[in-house]
Short mmCIF file of C-alpha atoms in Angstrom, two decimals:
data_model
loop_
_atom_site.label_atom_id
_atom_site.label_comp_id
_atom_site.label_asym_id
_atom_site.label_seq_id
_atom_site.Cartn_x
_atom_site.Cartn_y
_atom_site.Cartn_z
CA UNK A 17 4.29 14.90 -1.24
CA UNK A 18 4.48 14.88 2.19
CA UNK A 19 6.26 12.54 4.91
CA UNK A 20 5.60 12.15 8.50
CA UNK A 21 6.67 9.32 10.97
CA UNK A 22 3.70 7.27 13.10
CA UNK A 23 4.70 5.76 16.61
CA UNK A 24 3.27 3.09 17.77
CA UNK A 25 3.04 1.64 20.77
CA UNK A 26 0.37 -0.75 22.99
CA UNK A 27 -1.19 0.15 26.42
CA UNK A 28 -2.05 -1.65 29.31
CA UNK A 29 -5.13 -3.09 28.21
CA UNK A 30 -3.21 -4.12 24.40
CA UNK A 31 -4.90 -1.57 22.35
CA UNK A 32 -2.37 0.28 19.95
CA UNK A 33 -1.71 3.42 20.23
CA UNK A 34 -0.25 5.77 17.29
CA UNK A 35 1.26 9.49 17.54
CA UNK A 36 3.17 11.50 14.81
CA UNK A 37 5.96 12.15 15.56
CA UNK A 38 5.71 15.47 13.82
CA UNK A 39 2.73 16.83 15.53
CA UNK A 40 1.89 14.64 18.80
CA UNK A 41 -1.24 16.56 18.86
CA UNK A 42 -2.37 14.30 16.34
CA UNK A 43 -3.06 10.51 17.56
CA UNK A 44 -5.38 7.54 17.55
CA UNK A 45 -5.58 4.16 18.87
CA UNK A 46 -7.54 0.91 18.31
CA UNK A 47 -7.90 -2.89 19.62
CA UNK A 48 -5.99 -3.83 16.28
CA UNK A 49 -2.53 -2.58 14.30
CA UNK A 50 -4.71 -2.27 11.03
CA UNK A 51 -7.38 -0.45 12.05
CA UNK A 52 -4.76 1.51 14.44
CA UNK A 53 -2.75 2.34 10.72
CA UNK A 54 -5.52 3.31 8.60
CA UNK A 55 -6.85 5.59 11.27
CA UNK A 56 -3.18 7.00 11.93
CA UNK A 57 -3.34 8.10 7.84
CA UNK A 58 -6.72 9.73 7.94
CA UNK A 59 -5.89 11.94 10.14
CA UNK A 60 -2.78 12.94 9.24
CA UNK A 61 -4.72 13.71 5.89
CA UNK A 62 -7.22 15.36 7.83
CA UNK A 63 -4.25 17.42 10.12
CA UNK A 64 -2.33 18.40 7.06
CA UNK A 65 -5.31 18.61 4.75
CA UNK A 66 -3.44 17.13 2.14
CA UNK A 67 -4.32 13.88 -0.11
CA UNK A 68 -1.12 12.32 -1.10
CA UNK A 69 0.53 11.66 2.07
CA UNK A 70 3.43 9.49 2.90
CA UNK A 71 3.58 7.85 6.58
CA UNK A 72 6.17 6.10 7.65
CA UNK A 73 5.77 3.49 10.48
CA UNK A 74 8.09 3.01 13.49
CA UNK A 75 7.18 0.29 15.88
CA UNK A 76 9.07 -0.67 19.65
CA UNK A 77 12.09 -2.60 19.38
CA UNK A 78 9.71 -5.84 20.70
CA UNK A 79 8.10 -5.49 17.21
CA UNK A 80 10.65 -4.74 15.28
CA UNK A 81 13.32 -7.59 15.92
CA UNK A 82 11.77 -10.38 15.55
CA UNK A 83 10.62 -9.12 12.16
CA UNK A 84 13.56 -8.29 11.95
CA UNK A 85 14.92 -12.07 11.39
CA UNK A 86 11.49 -13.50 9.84
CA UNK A 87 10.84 -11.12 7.33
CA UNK A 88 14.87 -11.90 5.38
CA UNK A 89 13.99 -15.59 5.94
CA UNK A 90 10.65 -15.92 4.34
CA UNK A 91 11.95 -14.21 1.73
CA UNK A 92 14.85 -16.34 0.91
CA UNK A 93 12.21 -18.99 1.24
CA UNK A 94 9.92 -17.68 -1.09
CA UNK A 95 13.34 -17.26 -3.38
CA UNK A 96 14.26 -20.54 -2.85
CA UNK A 97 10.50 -22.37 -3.19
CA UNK A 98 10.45 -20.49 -7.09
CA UNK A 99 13.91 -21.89 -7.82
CA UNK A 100 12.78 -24.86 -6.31
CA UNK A 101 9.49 -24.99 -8.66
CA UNK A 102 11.27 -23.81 -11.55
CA UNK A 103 13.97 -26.54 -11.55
CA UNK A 104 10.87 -29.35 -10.70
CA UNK A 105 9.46 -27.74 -13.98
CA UNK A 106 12.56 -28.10 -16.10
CA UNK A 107 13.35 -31.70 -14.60
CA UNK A 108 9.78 -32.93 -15.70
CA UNK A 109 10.01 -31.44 -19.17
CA UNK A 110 13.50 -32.90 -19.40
CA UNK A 111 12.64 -36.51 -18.14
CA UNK A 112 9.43 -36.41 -19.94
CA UNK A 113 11.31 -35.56 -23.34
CA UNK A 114 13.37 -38.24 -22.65
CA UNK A 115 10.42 -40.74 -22.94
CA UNK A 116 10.05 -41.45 -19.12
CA UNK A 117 6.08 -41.77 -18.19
CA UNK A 118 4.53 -39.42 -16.11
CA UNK A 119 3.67 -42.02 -13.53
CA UNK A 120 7.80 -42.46 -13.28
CA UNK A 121 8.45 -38.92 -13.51
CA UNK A 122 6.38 -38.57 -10.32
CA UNK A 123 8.06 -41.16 -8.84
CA UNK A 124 11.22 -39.74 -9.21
CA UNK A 125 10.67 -36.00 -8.15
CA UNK A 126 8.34 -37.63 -5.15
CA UNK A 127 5.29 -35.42 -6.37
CA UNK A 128 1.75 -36.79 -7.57
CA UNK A 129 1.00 -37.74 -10.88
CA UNK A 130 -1.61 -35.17 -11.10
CA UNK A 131 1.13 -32.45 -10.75
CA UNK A 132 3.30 -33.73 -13.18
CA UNK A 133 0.40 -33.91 -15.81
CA UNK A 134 -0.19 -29.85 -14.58
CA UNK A 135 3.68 -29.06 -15.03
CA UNK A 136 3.75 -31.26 -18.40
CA UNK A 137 0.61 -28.96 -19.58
CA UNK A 138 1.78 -25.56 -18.30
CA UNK A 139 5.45 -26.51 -20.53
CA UNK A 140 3.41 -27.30 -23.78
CA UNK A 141 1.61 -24.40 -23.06
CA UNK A 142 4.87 -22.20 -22.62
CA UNK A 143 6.57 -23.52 -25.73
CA UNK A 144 6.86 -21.43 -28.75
CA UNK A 145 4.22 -23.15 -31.56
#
């Protein structure tokens, strides 16, 4: 398997523009990133005449750094949002077990009924028979 390194970068007129950084004979560029990637690939697989091709992308620092900080935070968000659904799961199969109504459980957790009744379902449904 091979590896090779695309560049990008934008021009005046905000197309992006991609090089290899192996062989800067070999470049492309289009109005959008995606397009700009996939056409980056195909010819690299078309330069190297290979199939199973590894590219890695390096963007400018403008790109990079706010990613940078976004890209750790969504993902602790996403981390915390399953905990977060997970515990709301466990506290309506707890209170409901303890013979509270769904209308109260709702109350209580400051979600609809609706979703209660879907959480209550999806725990019968996840218990051993």
């Amino acid at each position: 398997m091979t590896t090779c390194t695309a560049r990008y970068e934008r021009d005046a007129e905000g197309n992006w523009l991609a090089e290899l950084a192996e062989e800067p004979r070999v470049h492309t560029w289009a109005r959008s990133l995606a397009t700009t990637r996939a056409k980056i690939r195909e010819a690299a697989e078309l330069w190297f005449d290979i199939d199973e091709l590894v590219v890695i992308d390096e963007y400018p620092t403008w790109v990079t750094s706010p990613l940078d900080l976004a890209l750790p935070a969504r993902e602790e968000a996403e981390r915390v949002l399953e905990a977060a659904a997970t515990a709301t799961l466990e506290a309506v199969r707890e209170l409901t077990d303890n013979g509270l109504s769904r209308r109260d459980v709702a109350d209580l957790l400051g979600i609809s009924f609706q979703r209660v009744q879907q959480l209550v379902d999806q725990a019968q449904r996840a218990a051993p028979a």
